[in-house]
Short mmCIF file of C-alpha atoms and ligand atoms in Angstrom, two decimals:
data_model
loop_
_atom_site.label_atom_id
_atom_site.label_comp_id
_atom_site.label_asym_id
_atom_site.label_seq_id
_atom_site.Cartn_x
_atom_site.Cartn_y
_atom_site.Cartn_z
CA UNK A 1 -1.95 14.90 -8.99
CA UNK A 2 -3.11 11.49 -7.78
CA UNK A 3 -2.37 10.66 -4.18
CA UNK A 4 -1.50 7.36 -2.58
CA UNK A 5 -1.91 6.64 1.13
CA UNK A 6 0.72 4.38 2.63
CA UNK A 7 -0.32 2.91 5.97
CA UNK A 8 1.80 0.67 8.16
CA UNK A 9 0.70 -1.25 11.22
CA UNK A 10 3.56 0.10 13.29
CA UNK A 11 6.37 2.65 13.19
CA UNK A 12 8.68 -0.37 13.29
CA UNK A 13 7.42 -1.23 9.76
CA UNK A 14 8.52 2.06 8.21
CA UNK A 15 12.02 0.99 7.03
CA UNK A 16 10.49 -1.90 5.06
CA UNK A 17 8.36 0.61 3.16
CA UNK A 18 11.32 2.66 1.92
CA UNK A 19 11.43 0.94 -1.52
CA UNK A 20 7.75 1.85 -1.97
CA UNK A 21 8.31 5.48 -1.06
CA UNK A 22 11.34 5.69 -3.35
CA UNK A 23 9.47 4.15 -6.27
CA UNK A 24 6.50 6.50 -5.87
CA UNK A 25 8.92 9.45 -5.70
CA UNK A 26 10.64 8.25 -8.88
CA UNK A 27 7.29 8.07 -10.66
CA UNK A 28 6.28 11.50 -9.36
CA UNK A 29 3.29 10.16 -7.44
CA UNK A 30 2.26 12.11 -4.36
CA UNK A 31 2.00 10.03 -1.20
CA UNK A 32 1.50 10.24 2.52
CA UNK A 33 2.85 7.75 5.06
CA UNK A 34 1.27 7.05 8.42
CA UNK A 35 1.45 4.31 11.03
CA UNK A 36 -1.95 3.20 12.36
CA UNK A 37 -2.40 -0.09 14.17
CA UNK A 38 -5.55 -2.08 13.37
CA UNK A 39 -5.59 -3.69 16.82
CA UNK A 40 -4.08 -0.98 19.07
CA UNK A 41 -5.92 1.97 17.50
CA UNK A 42 -8.94 0.51 15.65
CA UNK A 43 -11.04 3.68 15.88
CA UNK A 44 -8.24 5.76 14.36
CA UNK A 45 -7.90 3.26 11.52
CA UNK A 46 -11.65 3.34 10.88
CA UNK A 47 -11.57 7.13 10.78
CA UNK A 48 -8.71 7.10 8.26
CA UNK A 49 -10.30 4.47 6.00
CA UNK A 50 -13.79 5.99 6.02
CA UNK A 51 -12.36 9.38 5.06
CA UNK A 52 -9.63 8.23 2.66
CA UNK A 53 -11.55 8.82 -0.56
CA UNK A 54 -12.81 12.23 0.52
CA UNK A 55 -9.27 13.12 1.58
CA UNK A 56 -8.29 12.71 -2.07
CA UNK A 57 -6.53 9.35 -1.97
CA UNK A 58 -7.06 7.07 -4.97
CA UNK A 59 -5.18 3.98 -3.80
CA UNK A 60 -4.18 2.71 -0.36
CA UNK A 61 -1.04 0.67 0.25
CA UNK A 62 -1.21 -1.10 3.60
CA UNK A 63 1.76 -2.98 5.04
CA UNK A 64 1.87 -5.05 8.19
CA UNK A 65 3.57 -8.01 9.78
CA UNK A 66 2.36 -11.00 11.82
CA UNK A 67 -1.48 -11.37 11.89
CA UNK A 68 -1.72 -8.62 9.31
CA UNK A 69 -5.35 -7.57 9.42
CA UNK A 70 -4.53 -3.94 8.52
CA UNK A 71 -5.21 -4.10 4.74
CA UNK A 72 -8.40 -6.14 5.18
CA UNK A 73 -9.81 -3.80 7.81
CA UNK A 74 -9.07 -0.77 5.63
CA UNK A 75 -10.72 -2.49 2.65
CA UNK A 76 -13.78 -3.13 4.81
CA UNK A 77 -14.22 0.62 5.31
CA UNK A 78 -13.44 1.96 1.83
CA UNK A 79 -14.15 1.18 -1.81
CA UNK A 80 -10.67 2.39 -2.81
CA UNK A 81 -8.31 -0.32 -4.07
CA UNK A 82 -6.17 -1.59 -1.19
CA UNK A 83 -2.77 -3.13 -1.90
CA UNK A 84 -1.44 -5.25 0.95
CA UNK A 85 2.24 -5.81 1.67
CA UNK A 86 3.05 -8.66 4.06
CA UNK A 87 6.17 -7.88 6.11
CA UNK A 88 8.63 -10.48 7.33
CA UNK A 89 10.94 -8.90 9.82
CA UNK A 90 8.77 -6.41 11.70
CA UNK A 91 7.62 -7.49 15.15
CA UNK A 92 9.83 -10.58 14.91
CA UNK A 93 7.60 -12.92 12.91
CA UNK A 94 8.84 -16.40 13.77
CA UNK A 95 7.64 -17.72 10.40
CA UNK A 96 9.40 -15.17 8.15
CA UNK A 97 6.28 -13.35 7.00
CA UNK A 98 4.23 -16.42 6.10
CA UNK A 99 1.74 -15.34 8.79
CA UNK A 100 1.27 -11.89 7.20
CA UNK A 101 1.22 -13.33 3.65
CA UNK A 102 -1.65 -15.68 4.46
CA UNK A 103 -3.52 -13.07 6.50
CA UNK A 104 -3.49 -10.67 3.56
CA UNK A 105 -3.93 -13.13 0.67
CA UNK A 106 -6.71 -15.15 2.28
CA UNK A 107 -9.38 -12.45 2.38
CA UNK A 108 -12.82 -14.03 2.36
CA UNK A 109 -14.89 -13.37 -0.81
CA UNK A 110 -16.55 -9.95 -0.97
CA UNK A 111 -13.83 -7.63 0.31
CA UNK A 112 -10.70 -8.03 -1.82
CA UNK A 113 -7.17 -6.91 -1.02
CA UNK A 114 -4.41 -7.05 -3.63
CA UNK A 115 -1.57 -9.04 -2.07
CA UNK A 116 2.07 -8.39 -2.94
CA UNK A 117 4.99 -10.71 -2.19
CA UNK A 118 6.49 -10.74 1.31
CA UNK A 119 8.33 -7.41 1.63
CA UNK A 120 7.05 -6.51 -1.86
CA UNK A 121 7.07 -2.78 -1.14
CA UNK A 122 8.51 -1.73 -4.51
CA UNK A 123 5.90 -3.72 -6.42
CA UNK A 124 3.16 -2.16 -4.30
CA UNK A 125 4.21 1.23 -5.66
CA UNK A 126 4.30 -0.09 -9.23
CA UNK A 127 0.92 -1.75 -8.84
CA UNK A 128 -0.56 1.47 -7.47
CA UNK A 129 0.96 3.27 -10.46
CA UNK A 130 -0.66 0.79 -12.86
CA UNK A 131 -4.06 1.52 -11.31
CA UNK A 132 -3.51 5.28 -11.45
CA UNK A 133 -2.18 5.08 -15.02
CA UNK A 134 -5.65 4.06 -16.21
CA UNK A 135 -6.80 7.60 -15.42
CA UNK A 136 -3.72 9.81 -15.13
CA UNK A 137 -1.67 10.42 -18.25
CA UNK A 138 1.39 11.64 -16.33
CA UNK A 139 1.54 8.41 -14.34
CA UNK A 140 1.12 6.30 -17.50
CA UNK A 141 4.06 8.08 -19.11
CA UNK A 142 6.24 7.73 -15.98
CA UNK A 143 5.41 4.03 -15.70
CA UNK A 144 6.12 3.40 -19.39
CA UNK A 145 9.46 5.19 -19.03
CA UNK A 146 10.34 3.09 -15.99
CA UNK A 147 9.43 -0.16 -17.77
CA UNK A 148 11.52 0.80 -20.82
CA UNK A 149 14.54 1.70 -18.70
CA UNK A 150 14.15 -1.52 -16.72
CA UNK A 151 14.08 -3.59 -19.91
CA UNK A 152 17.35 -2.10 -21.13
CA UNK A 153 19.21 -2.33 -17.79
C1 RP5 B 1 1.86 -5.48 13.22
O1 RP5 B 1 2.55 -6.07 14.25
C2 RP5 B 1 2.73 -4.40 12.70
O2 RP5 B 1 2.48 -4.19 11.34
C3 RP5 B 1 4.11 -4.89 12.94
O3 RP5 B 1 4.63 -5.51 11.77
C4 RP5 B 1 3.93 -5.94 14.03
C5 RP5 B 1 4.63 -5.58 15.30
O4 RP5 B 1 4.38 -4.24 15.64
P1 RP5 B 1 5.19 -3.55 16.83
O5 RP5 B 1 4.92 -4.36 18.04
O6 RP5 B 1 6.64 -3.53 16.42
O7 RP5 B 1 4.63 -2.15 16.92
O8 RP5 B 1 0.66 -4.93 13.65
#
């Protein structure tokens, strides 16, 4: 089974990631959630990112608020695809997540991060599934089923 790592910049971000966790569960995709701060615990984040591929993860979803350097720093340490989710409410962003959106979307050329909408946790799961579906038949079938059900809702 493919595995997705979900990383948040703070424990305070975890509620915003619930739609992502639920969507991955619905699609039957294994996942692990952990909170690692890029600025408070940079060495821990480096250790995670450097070892992510060997640990069996195929995609990383990284969510953070404010100056959200988390996804970019992870992407700097791994070749795995990194999907960034800018968060609006966590930490009390005074600009409703625009800070995190720009931090994640405006990666300089050379180290890309896929950027979801502000609080786009559910789409992060679906985007991860689309990547995994290229290789994993079970995920492709689950994603096709979800898209069919969504179209008839
Ligand atoms: C970011 O700073 C985190 O992702 C969080 O959204 C924000 C505030 O974190 P806390 O101060 O609540 O831990 O790194």
